[in-house]
Short mmCIF file of C-alpha atoms and ligand atoms in Angstrom, two decimals:
data_model
loop_
_atom_site.label_atom_id
_atom_site.label_comp_id
_atom_site.label_asym_id
_atom_site.label_seq_id
_atom_site.Cartn_x
_atom_site.Cartn_y
_atom_site.Cartn_z
CA MET A 60 -8.27 52.00 -57.06
CA LEU A 61 -7.77 48.49 -55.67
CA LEU A 62 -6.14 49.91 -52.56
CA GLU A 63 -9.46 51.48 -51.52
CA LYS A 64 -10.86 48.00 -50.95
CA THR A 65 -10.98 46.11 -47.67
CA ILE A 66 -9.03 42.87 -47.18
CA ASN A 67 -12.26 40.86 -47.56
CA GLU A 68 -13.07 42.61 -50.85
CA LEU A 69 -9.53 42.09 -52.10
CA ALA A 70 -9.51 38.41 -51.14
CA GLU A 71 -12.81 37.90 -52.94
CA GLY A 72 -11.71 39.82 -56.03
CA LEU A 73 -8.53 37.77 -56.20
CA ARG A 74 -10.44 34.52 -55.85
CA LYS A 75 -12.89 35.52 -58.59
CA LYS A 76 -9.94 36.57 -60.79
CA GLN A 77 -11.27 40.11 -61.15
CA PHE A 78 -7.66 41.24 -60.65
CA SER A 79 -4.41 39.59 -59.68
CA CYS A 80 -1.95 39.85 -56.78
CA GLU A 81 0.43 41.32 -59.32
CA ASP A 82 -2.09 44.11 -60.17
CA LEU A 83 -2.43 44.87 -56.48
CA VAL A 84 1.31 45.01 -55.81
CA LYS A 85 1.81 47.11 -58.96
CA GLU A 86 -0.68 49.64 -57.64
CA CYS A 87 1.25 49.88 -54.34
CA TYR A 88 4.43 50.70 -56.23
CA GLU A 89 2.63 53.26 -58.41
CA ASN A 90 1.44 55.04 -55.28
CA ILE A 91 4.85 54.76 -53.65
CA GLU A 92 6.36 56.41 -56.71
CA LYS A 93 3.74 59.16 -56.64
CA TYR A 94 3.63 59.96 -52.93
CA ASN A 95 6.57 58.62 -50.98
CA LYS A 96 8.97 61.42 -51.94
CA LYS A 97 6.55 63.85 -50.35
CA ILE A 98 5.72 61.75 -47.30
CA ASN A 99 8.95 59.86 -46.57
CA ALA A 100 7.13 56.89 -45.07
CA PHE A 101 9.64 54.21 -46.08
CA ILE A 102 13.13 53.44 -44.83
CA THR A 103 13.48 50.42 -47.10
CA ILE A 104 11.33 49.76 -50.16
CA ILE A 105 11.53 46.11 -51.18
CA ASP A 106 12.91 45.87 -54.69
CA LYS A 107 9.94 46.18 -57.05
CA GLU A 108 10.90 43.23 -59.27
CA THR A 109 11.30 41.00 -56.20
CA ALA A 110 7.86 41.98 -54.92
CA LEU A 111 6.24 41.50 -58.34
CA LYS A 112 7.86 38.09 -58.71
CA ASN A 113 6.55 37.19 -55.27
CA ALA A 114 3.08 38.40 -56.35
CA ARG A 115 3.13 36.26 -59.50
CA GLU A 116 3.98 33.23 -57.37
CA LYS A 117 1.07 34.08 -55.10
CA ASP A 118 -1.20 34.28 -58.16
CA LYS A 119 -0.16 30.75 -59.09
CA THR A 120 -0.85 29.34 -55.62
CA LEU A 121 -4.07 31.27 -55.05
CA SER A 122 -6.35 28.25 -55.43
CA LYS A 123 -4.57 26.56 -52.52
CA ALA A 124 -4.62 29.63 -50.29
CA THR A 125 -5.93 29.14 -46.76
CA SER A 126 -5.69 32.75 -45.58
CA ARG A 127 -7.44 35.89 -46.75
CA LEU A 128 -4.04 37.58 -46.48
CA HIS A 129 -2.69 35.50 -49.36
CA GLY A 130 -1.25 37.95 -51.88
CA ILE A 131 -2.04 41.03 -49.77
CA PRO A 132 0.76 43.65 -49.67
CA PHE A 133 1.77 44.98 -46.26
CA VAL A 134 4.54 46.89 -44.51
CA LEU A 135 6.37 46.54 -41.20
CA LYS A 136 7.55 49.24 -38.86
CA ASP A 137 11.35 49.03 -39.08
CA ALA A 138 11.37 47.69 -35.52
CA TYR A 139 10.82 44.08 -36.66
CA VAL A 140 13.73 41.93 -37.69
CA THR A 141 13.52 40.51 -41.19
CA LYS A 142 15.99 37.89 -42.38
CA ASN A 143 18.37 39.30 -45.01
CA ILE A 144 16.49 42.62 -45.08
CA LYS A 145 18.01 45.68 -43.45
CA THR A 146 16.43 46.55 -40.09
CA THR A 147 17.35 49.93 -38.58
CA SER A 148 14.80 50.93 -35.93
CA ALA A 149 15.27 54.32 -37.70
CA SER A 150 18.68 54.77 -36.10
CA PHE A 151 22.13 55.05 -37.69
CA VAL A 152 23.31 52.80 -34.84
CA LEU A 153 21.76 50.00 -36.94
CA LYS A 154 22.36 51.64 -40.31
CA GLU A 155 23.65 48.51 -42.02
CA TYR A 156 22.19 45.82 -39.76
CA ILE A 157 21.02 42.72 -41.64
CA PRO A 158 19.22 40.29 -39.30
CA GLN A 159 19.72 36.53 -39.38
CA TYR A 160 16.15 35.59 -38.51
CA ASN A 161 12.53 36.69 -38.77
CA ALA A 162 10.33 38.23 -36.10
CA THR A 163 7.43 35.88 -35.32
CA VAL A 164 4.82 38.39 -36.47
CA TYR A 165 6.56 38.67 -39.85
CA GLN A 166 6.97 34.90 -40.18
CA LYS A 167 3.26 34.39 -39.48
CA LEU A 168 2.32 36.87 -42.18
CA LEU A 169 4.72 35.24 -44.64
CA ASP A 170 3.17 31.85 -43.82
CA ALA A 171 -0.26 33.35 -44.53
CA GLY A 172 0.98 34.41 -47.98
CA ALA A 173 1.09 38.19 -47.40
CA ILE A 174 3.65 40.19 -49.40
CA LEU A 175 6.11 42.52 -47.67
CA ILE A 176 6.77 45.68 -49.64
CA GLY A 177 8.61 47.85 -47.14
CA LYS A 178 10.14 48.65 -43.78
CA MET A 179 8.81 51.88 -42.39
CA ASN A 180 10.12 55.11 -40.97
CA MET A 181 9.46 55.77 -37.29
CA ASP A 182 10.84 57.50 -34.22
CA ALA A 183 14.13 55.74 -33.54
CA TRP A 184 13.69 52.88 -31.03
CA GLY A 185 10.04 53.94 -30.61
CA HIS A 186 11.11 57.12 -28.80
CA GLY A 187 8.72 59.82 -29.89
CA SER A 188 5.26 60.94 -30.91
CA SER A 189 5.93 62.60 -34.24
CA SER A 190 8.24 60.38 -36.33
CA GLU A 191 10.81 63.17 -36.33
CA ASN A 192 13.25 61.46 -33.96
CA THR A 193 14.56 59.46 -36.90
CA ASP A 194 17.87 59.44 -38.75
CA PHE A 195 15.99 59.05 -42.04
CA GLY A 196 14.14 62.39 -42.16
CA PRO A 197 10.69 63.13 -40.72
CA VAL A 198 7.51 61.45 -41.93
CA LYS A 199 4.99 63.97 -43.28
CA ASN A 200 1.27 63.75 -42.69
CA PRO A 201 -0.60 62.97 -45.95
CA TYR A 202 -3.43 65.29 -44.80
CA ASP A 203 -1.03 68.24 -44.47
CA LEU A 204 2.57 67.85 -45.53
CA GLU A 205 3.67 70.51 -43.05
CA ARG A 206 2.40 68.43 -40.17
CA SER A 207 3.60 65.35 -38.37
CA ALA A 208 2.16 61.92 -39.18
CA GLY A 209 2.37 61.05 -35.48
CA GLY A 210 4.68 58.52 -33.93
CA SER A 211 6.37 56.42 -33.39
CA SER A 212 4.76 54.21 -36.08
CA GLY A 213 4.28 57.26 -38.36
CA GLY A 214 5.53 55.68 -41.58
CA ASN A 215 2.96 52.88 -41.22
CA ALA A 216 0.01 55.24 -40.78
CA ALA A 217 1.10 57.62 -43.54
CA ALA A 218 1.55 54.71 -45.97
CA ILE A 219 -1.93 53.33 -45.27
CA ALA A 220 -3.54 56.78 -45.50
CA SER A 221 -1.89 57.42 -48.86
CA ARG A 222 -2.77 53.92 -50.09
CA MET A 223 0.79 52.64 -50.55
CA CYS A 224 -0.05 49.30 -48.88
CA VAL A 225 -3.09 47.46 -47.49
CA PHE A 226 -2.12 47.06 -43.84
CA ALA A 227 0.83 47.48 -41.51
CA ILE A 228 2.29 46.06 -38.33
CA GLY A 229 3.10 48.65 -35.70
CA GLU A 230 4.48 48.57 -32.20
CA ASP A 231 2.89 50.36 -29.27
CA THR A 232 4.71 51.00 -26.01
CA GLY A 233 2.80 54.11 -24.99
CA GLY A 234 0.69 55.07 -27.99
CA SER A 235 2.84 54.45 -31.05
CA ILE A 236 0.09 52.66 -32.96
CA ARG A 237 -2.79 54.81 -31.72
CA ASN A 238 -1.24 58.25 -32.08
CA PRO A 239 -0.32 58.01 -35.79
CA ALA A 240 -3.60 56.19 -36.46
CA ALA A 241 -5.51 59.16 -35.03
CA TRP A 242 -3.46 61.77 -36.89
CA CYS A 243 -3.61 59.98 -40.26
CA ASN A 244 -7.25 58.85 -40.16
CA ILE A 245 -6.71 55.11 -39.98
CA SER A 246 -7.57 52.37 -37.47
CA GLY A 247 -5.01 50.83 -35.10
CA LEU A 248 -5.10 48.33 -32.28
CA LYS A 249 -2.84 48.20 -29.24
CA VAL A 250 -3.33 44.61 -28.12
CA THR A 251 -3.30 43.16 -24.61
CA TYR A 252 0.25 42.62 -23.36
CA GLY A 253 1.28 39.15 -24.52
CA ARG A 254 -1.52 38.74 -27.10
CA VAL A 255 1.00 38.85 -29.99
CA SER A 256 4.56 37.53 -29.75
CA ARG A 257 7.29 40.13 -29.35
CA TYR A 258 9.98 37.77 -30.63
CA GLY A 259 12.11 39.65 -33.13
CA THR A 260 10.82 43.08 -32.10
CA ILE A 261 13.54 45.61 -31.35
CA ALA A 262 12.72 46.31 -27.72
CA TYR A 263 11.89 49.72 -26.31
CA ALA A 264 10.36 48.92 -22.88
CA SER A 265 9.86 45.19 -22.66
CA SER A 266 7.06 45.19 -20.08
CA PHE A 267 5.03 47.73 -22.14
CA ASP A 268 5.81 46.77 -25.76
CA SER A 269 2.99 45.34 -27.84
CA VAL A 270 2.75 44.32 -31.48
CA GLY A 271 -0.42 45.21 -33.35
CA PRO A 272 -2.18 45.82 -36.65
CA MET A 273 -2.90 49.12 -38.42
CA ALA A 274 -5.31 49.35 -41.38
CA LYS A 275 -8.07 51.34 -43.07
CA SER A 276 -10.85 49.66 -41.12
CA VAL A 277 -11.61 47.66 -37.99
CA GLU A 278 -12.68 44.72 -40.13
CA ASP A 279 -9.16 44.58 -41.60
CA LEU A 280 -7.61 44.80 -38.12
CA ALA A 281 -9.60 41.75 -37.02
CA ILE A 282 -8.38 39.66 -39.96
CA VAL A 283 -4.76 40.59 -39.33
CA LEU A 284 -5.03 40.07 -35.57
CA GLU A 285 -6.39 36.54 -35.86
CA THR A 286 -3.39 35.73 -38.06
CA ILE A 287 -0.67 37.14 -35.80
CA ALA A 288 -2.00 36.47 -32.27
CA GLY A 289 -1.17 33.48 -30.08
CA LYS A 290 1.40 31.73 -27.94
CA ASP A 291 4.92 31.60 -29.30
CA LYS A 292 7.57 29.29 -27.89
CA TYR A 293 10.17 31.98 -28.57
CA ASP A 294 8.46 34.57 -26.36
CA ALA A 295 7.82 33.44 -22.79
CA THR A 296 5.57 36.47 -22.22
CA SER A 297 3.24 35.56 -25.09
CA SER A 298 -0.09 34.37 -23.75
CA PRO A 299 -1.58 30.86 -24.11
CA HIS A 300 -5.04 32.50 -24.02
CA SER A 301 -7.01 31.05 -26.97
CA VAL A 302 -7.26 33.22 -30.08
CA PRO A 303 -10.86 34.02 -30.99
CA ASN A 304 -12.06 34.18 -34.54
CA TYR A 305 -12.05 37.96 -34.36
CA SER A 306 -13.33 38.64 -37.86
CA GLN A 307 -16.27 36.24 -37.53
CA GLU A 308 -17.31 37.72 -34.21
CA LEU A 309 -17.42 41.30 -35.50
CA LYS A 310 -21.10 41.20 -36.33
CA ASN A 311 -22.17 39.94 -32.89
CA SER A 312 -24.96 42.06 -31.50
CA LEU A 313 -24.03 44.77 -29.05
CA LYS A 314 -26.74 44.08 -26.49
CA ASP A 315 -26.33 45.51 -23.00
CA ILE A 316 -23.01 47.20 -23.64
CA VAL A 317 -22.05 50.05 -21.34
CA ILE A 318 -19.17 52.39 -22.15
CA GLY A 319 -17.57 54.51 -19.45
CA ILE A 320 -16.65 58.17 -19.99
CA PRO A 321 -13.82 58.95 -17.55
CA ARG A 322 -14.22 62.54 -16.44
CA GLU A 323 -10.46 63.12 -16.03
CA PHE A 324 -9.78 62.31 -19.70
CA PHE A 325 -12.05 65.08 -20.96
CA GLY A 326 -10.78 67.99 -18.92
CA LYS A 327 -8.22 70.76 -19.22
CA GLY A 328 -5.80 70.58 -22.13
CA LEU A 329 -8.11 68.74 -24.51
CA ASP A 330 -8.67 70.54 -27.81
CA LYS A 331 -12.31 71.60 -28.15
CA GLU A 332 -12.78 70.17 -31.64
CA VAL A 333 -11.36 66.81 -30.52
CA ASN A 334 -13.71 66.80 -27.53
CA ASP A 335 -16.74 67.75 -29.66
CA GLU A 336 -16.14 65.12 -32.34
CA ILE A 337 -15.78 62.38 -29.73
CA MET A 338 -19.04 63.50 -28.12
CA LYS A 339 -20.72 63.26 -31.53
CA ALA A 340 -19.38 59.72 -31.82
CA VAL A 341 -20.94 58.98 -28.43
CA GLU A 342 -24.29 60.13 -29.83
CA THR A 343 -23.86 57.88 -32.88
CA MET A 344 -23.13 54.92 -30.62
CA LYS A 345 -26.11 55.69 -28.40
CA LYS A 346 -28.29 55.27 -31.47
CA LEU A 347 -26.88 51.74 -31.77
CA GLY A 348 -28.24 50.95 -28.33
CA ILE A 349 -24.97 51.37 -26.45
CA ARG A 350 -25.32 52.97 -23.04
CA PHE A 351 -22.85 55.47 -21.59
CA LYS A 352 -21.96 56.17 -18.02
CA ASN A 353 -19.71 58.71 -16.30
CA ILE A 354 -16.80 57.10 -14.49
CA SER A 355 -13.61 58.27 -12.83
CA ILE A 356 -9.94 57.30 -13.11
CA PRO A 357 -8.50 59.55 -10.38
CA LEU A 358 -4.88 58.49 -10.96
CA PHE A 359 -5.00 59.91 -14.52
CA ASP A 360 -2.36 62.59 -13.79
CA TYR A 361 0.16 59.96 -12.73
CA GLY A 362 0.13 58.18 -16.09
CA LEU A 363 2.90 60.29 -17.58
CA PRO A 364 5.34 60.09 -14.62
CA VAL A 365 4.84 56.32 -14.31
CA TYR A 366 5.38 55.81 -18.03
CA TYR A 367 8.30 58.20 -18.34
CA LEU A 368 10.16 56.59 -15.42
CA ILE A 369 9.62 52.92 -16.21
CA GLY A 370 9.87 53.36 -20.02
CA PRO A 371 13.30 55.04 -19.95
CA SER A 372 14.50 52.63 -17.23
CA GLU A 373 13.71 49.64 -19.42
CA THR A 374 15.06 51.31 -22.55
CA SER A 375 18.36 52.19 -20.82
CA SER A 376 18.77 48.49 -20.15
CA ASN A 377 17.55 47.31 -23.59
CA LEU A 378 19.74 49.72 -25.53
CA ALA A 379 22.86 48.74 -23.59
CA ARG A 380 23.34 45.90 -26.09
CA TYR A 381 24.07 48.44 -28.85
CA ASP A 382 27.60 49.01 -27.68
CA GLY A 383 29.20 49.17 -31.10
CA ILE A 384 31.26 46.08 -30.24
CA ARG A 385 28.90 43.18 -30.91
CA TYR A 386 26.87 44.82 -33.64
CA GLY A 387 25.78 48.19 -34.84
CA GLU A 388 27.62 51.48 -34.90
CA GLU A 389 28.96 53.45 -31.97
CA ARG A 390 26.69 54.85 -29.27
CA ARG A 391 27.37 58.42 -30.41
CA PHE A 392 24.85 57.74 -33.18
CA PHE A 393 21.99 57.77 -30.67
CA THR A 394 19.86 60.90 -31.16
CA GLU A 395 19.49 63.54 -28.46
CA GLU A 396 16.03 62.25 -27.53
CA THR A 397 17.27 58.68 -27.14
CA ALA A 398 20.37 59.75 -25.18
CA ARG A 399 18.08 61.71 -22.86
CA ARG A 400 15.92 58.64 -22.22
CA ILE A 401 18.94 56.43 -21.57
CA MET A 402 20.22 58.96 -19.05
CA ILE A 403 16.87 59.37 -17.27
CA GLY A 404 16.50 55.59 -17.07
CA THR A 405 20.02 55.01 -15.83
CA TYR A 406 19.46 57.68 -13.19
CA ALA A 407 16.12 56.25 -12.05
CA LEU A 408 17.68 52.79 -11.71
CA SER A 409 20.85 53.84 -9.94
CA SER A 410 21.41 52.90 -6.32
CA GLY A 411 20.30 55.72 -4.09
CA TYR A 412 17.56 56.82 -6.52
CA TYR A 413 16.03 53.43 -7.32
CA ASP A 414 13.66 53.49 -4.32
CA ALA A 415 12.65 57.10 -4.88
CA TYR A 416 11.91 56.81 -8.60
CA TYR A 417 11.80 53.38 -10.20
CA LYS A 418 10.28 51.50 -7.27
CA GLN A 419 7.82 54.28 -6.57
CA ALA A 420 6.73 54.28 -10.22
CA GLN A 421 6.20 50.49 -10.08
CA LYS A 422 3.99 50.92 -7.01
CA VAL A 423 1.87 53.53 -8.78
CA ARG A 424 1.73 51.18 -11.77
CA THR A 425 0.11 48.57 -9.51
CA LEU A 426 -2.41 51.16 -8.35
CA PHE A 427 -3.18 51.95 -11.99
CA ILE A 428 -3.83 48.26 -12.65
CA GLU A 429 -6.31 48.25 -9.75
CA GLU A 430 -7.93 51.46 -10.96
CA TYR A 431 -8.49 50.25 -14.53
CA LYS A 432 -9.80 46.94 -13.15
CA LYS A 433 -12.25 48.77 -10.95
CA ALA A 434 -13.36 51.09 -13.76
CA LEU A 435 -13.94 48.09 -16.01
CA THR A 436 -16.25 46.47 -13.48
CA GLN A 437 -18.59 49.43 -13.94
CA CYS A 438 -18.56 49.29 -17.73
CA ASP A 439 -17.48 47.05 -20.62
CA ALA A 440 -15.16 49.54 -22.29
CA ILE A 441 -13.89 53.07 -21.74
CA ILE A 442 -13.94 55.84 -24.34
CA MET A 443 -11.24 58.52 -24.44
CA PRO A 444 -9.33 60.78 -26.81
CA VAL A 445 -6.16 59.48 -28.44
CA MET A 446 -4.30 62.77 -28.69
CA PRO A 447 -5.03 66.10 -26.98
CA THR A 448 -4.79 67.93 -30.33
CA PRO A 449 -4.93 67.13 -34.03
CA ALA A 450 -1.59 66.60 -35.87
CA VAL A 451 0.98 69.20 -34.86
CA LYS A 452 3.24 71.15 -37.22
CA LEU A 453 6.61 69.54 -37.91
CA GLY A 454 9.19 70.79 -35.42
CA GLU A 455 6.66 71.60 -32.71
CA LEU A 456 7.31 68.51 -30.59
CA LEU A 457 10.89 67.99 -31.71
CA ASN A 458 11.90 71.41 -30.41
CA ASP A 459 10.03 71.08 -27.14
CA PRO A 460 10.92 67.80 -25.39
CA LEU A 461 8.53 68.40 -22.50
CA GLN A 462 5.59 69.09 -24.82
CA ASN A 463 6.58 65.93 -26.64
CA LEU A 464 5.98 63.92 -23.46
CA LEU A 465 2.76 65.75 -22.52
CA ALA A 466 1.19 64.91 -25.89
CA ASP A 467 1.12 61.26 -24.77
CA ILE A 468 -1.14 61.84 -21.79
CA TYR A 469 -4.07 59.74 -23.09
CA THR A 470 -2.05 56.83 -24.46
CA VAL A 471 0.58 56.04 -21.83
CA SER A 472 -1.48 54.60 -18.98
CA GLN A 473 -2.80 51.54 -20.86
CA ASN A 474 0.61 49.95 -21.51
CA PRO A 475 1.75 49.76 -17.86
CA VAL A 476 -1.62 48.12 -17.15
CA GLY A 477 -1.56 45.83 -20.19
CA VAL A 478 -5.13 46.42 -21.39
CA PRO A 479 -6.04 46.58 -25.10
CA SER A 480 -7.09 49.80 -26.83
CA LEU A 481 -8.57 50.46 -30.24
CA ALA A 482 -8.00 53.80 -32.00
CA ILE A 483 -10.44 54.73 -34.76
CA PRO A 484 -11.28 57.84 -36.79
CA CYS A 485 -14.22 59.89 -35.48
CA GLY A 486 -14.17 63.20 -37.34
CA PHE A 487 -12.17 66.08 -38.78
CA THR A 488 -11.31 69.59 -37.65
CA LYS A 489 -12.59 72.55 -39.65
CA GLU A 490 -9.13 72.68 -41.20
CA GLY A 491 -9.54 69.10 -42.42
CA LEU A 492 -7.26 67.33 -39.95
CA PRO A 493 -8.29 63.86 -38.74
CA ILE A 494 -9.47 63.22 -35.18
CA GLY A 495 -9.38 59.84 -33.46
CA MET A 496 -10.91 58.28 -30.37
CA GLN A 497 -9.90 55.22 -28.41
CA LEU A 498 -11.87 52.43 -26.78
CA VAL A 499 -10.08 50.64 -23.95
CA GLY A 500 -11.21 47.21 -22.73
CA ASN A 501 -10.50 44.41 -20.30
CA MET A 502 -7.46 42.17 -20.75
CA PHE A 503 -7.93 39.89 -23.80
CA GLU A 504 -11.21 41.53 -24.79
CA GLU A 505 -9.99 42.72 -28.16
CA ASP A 506 -13.04 40.96 -29.60
CA LEU A 507 -15.44 43.36 -27.87
CA LEU A 508 -13.42 46.45 -28.87
CA LEU A 509 -13.33 45.29 -32.48
CA GLN A 510 -17.09 44.64 -32.43
CA LEU A 511 -17.73 48.13 -31.10
CA GLY A 512 -15.41 49.66 -33.69
CA TYR A 513 -16.92 47.61 -36.49
CA HIS A 514 -20.49 48.68 -35.67
CA TYR A 515 -19.40 52.30 -35.34
CA GLN A 516 -17.74 52.14 -38.75
CA LEU A 517 -20.89 50.62 -40.26
CA ASN A 518 -22.64 53.77 -39.08
CA SER A 519 -20.03 56.39 -39.91
CA ASP A 520 -17.77 57.06 -42.86
CA TRP A 521 -14.82 58.94 -41.34
CA HIS A 522 -12.57 55.93 -41.94
CA LYS A 523 -13.42 56.01 -45.64
CA GLN A 524 -12.11 59.55 -46.15
CA ARG A 525 -8.74 60.00 -47.77
CA PRO A 526 -6.27 62.86 -48.00
CA ASN A 527 -6.60 65.47 -50.78
CA LEU A 528 -3.07 64.57 -51.81
CA ILE A 529 -4.28 61.31 -53.32
CA LYS A 530 -7.62 62.57 -54.62
CA ILE A 531 -5.93 64.55 -57.34
N1 LIG B 857 5.18 58.56 -27.69
C1 LIG B 857 5.54 57.58 -26.71
C2 LIG B 857 7.01 57.70 -26.40
O1 LIG B 857 7.66 58.53 -26.96
C3 LIG B 857 5.15 56.20 -27.15
C4 LIG B 857 6.11 55.52 -28.01
C5 LIG B 857 5.75 54.10 -28.35
O2 LIG B 857 4.63 53.65 -28.10
N2 LIG B 857 6.73 53.39 -28.88
O3 LIG B 857 7.52 56.97 -25.59
#
């Protein structure tokens, strides 16, 4: 299967004419036909003939290609606006919304010659951890169809795991790339705030939102990241920080690297199998010469309250534009979960409560920034779980809103701080469910995280496993 190959292998095979872009895109559609009914990863599948025509054009221009993404099929979370292609954010509020322009991340991928084949299912507006808070039906986990694929970028992760595309662009406000990556056995990168332009992203919480790649391997993430990162005149918060050649730096030696193990992240509430598999990964990395050190992030417990006050506050403001007058359907189409967040945010921002909630949360956010900074002076990166448990059964989080929030405990503190975090596969439960770990680094040190992940993946094969569903 071509879709087992890495981007580098595909680019080389295309160049050597071992197969064509058309063959590759055809294979995506074969797998979509076989698996998507079961998984429900797509909201919009690009018309097959249009995609194949696009692929044939890419075959013709292959000799002039400057990017390894030329002719490579990918998908976007349905949170990115795409000119003349329906964009819903998984909500009936935007059921028929056809954007007039392209998100920068999408435009950059088009310029590189990549081929869009779909817009993916997700938790509406990014609100959720299980891709069930969607008006388009839940996304099922390819490793167990009765379980959640994670969220909110669940459609992305499920599509990569079931080989319906090569890579995907997700959005992470408090774990939405990392959570589904961990539950579907793929790799995902939450970038430093401002590393990738947010122009054309349907906003959840603007000071947390980040745009990042999801793929089968860290090597693929690096190739996509170097294509999409950089300053954008349309996004004033995008950073002018120079964009390294991430994929060329992957092989750099890992001399003198120290990784911190924060005690608070491995305590009560963490599933034993998740804990044990991460500890085995630590042993694997020790063999590569990486040193580990116990550290402490005492504010850990405050991550959820900070996130779930500032996130809803920003979303209550961002979603005010969907008033049913300028565009979109009426506000009654917001789901219960989204209505709850709008109400919490409006409450936290209202006069009389602003000082007690929103302002207080912003102060703790500043303390978190200091705490991560301090921790990262003692080590180069920090290792932690992504999710407290493996993929949950469908309905479990949807029917228990509080549990839904608690599941995010390990992924919500990085976004208020802005630091990057890489989620990669590190094992399976006895039942065969994927387990992920995350490596958090200093601002703009995606290169180091990718190097660590790359070397780990050279010495492990978790990321090469695929669900039984597609083995048959
Ligand atoms: N699960 C988190 C939430 O529900 C994160 C979502 C995200 O990153 N978009 O807010």
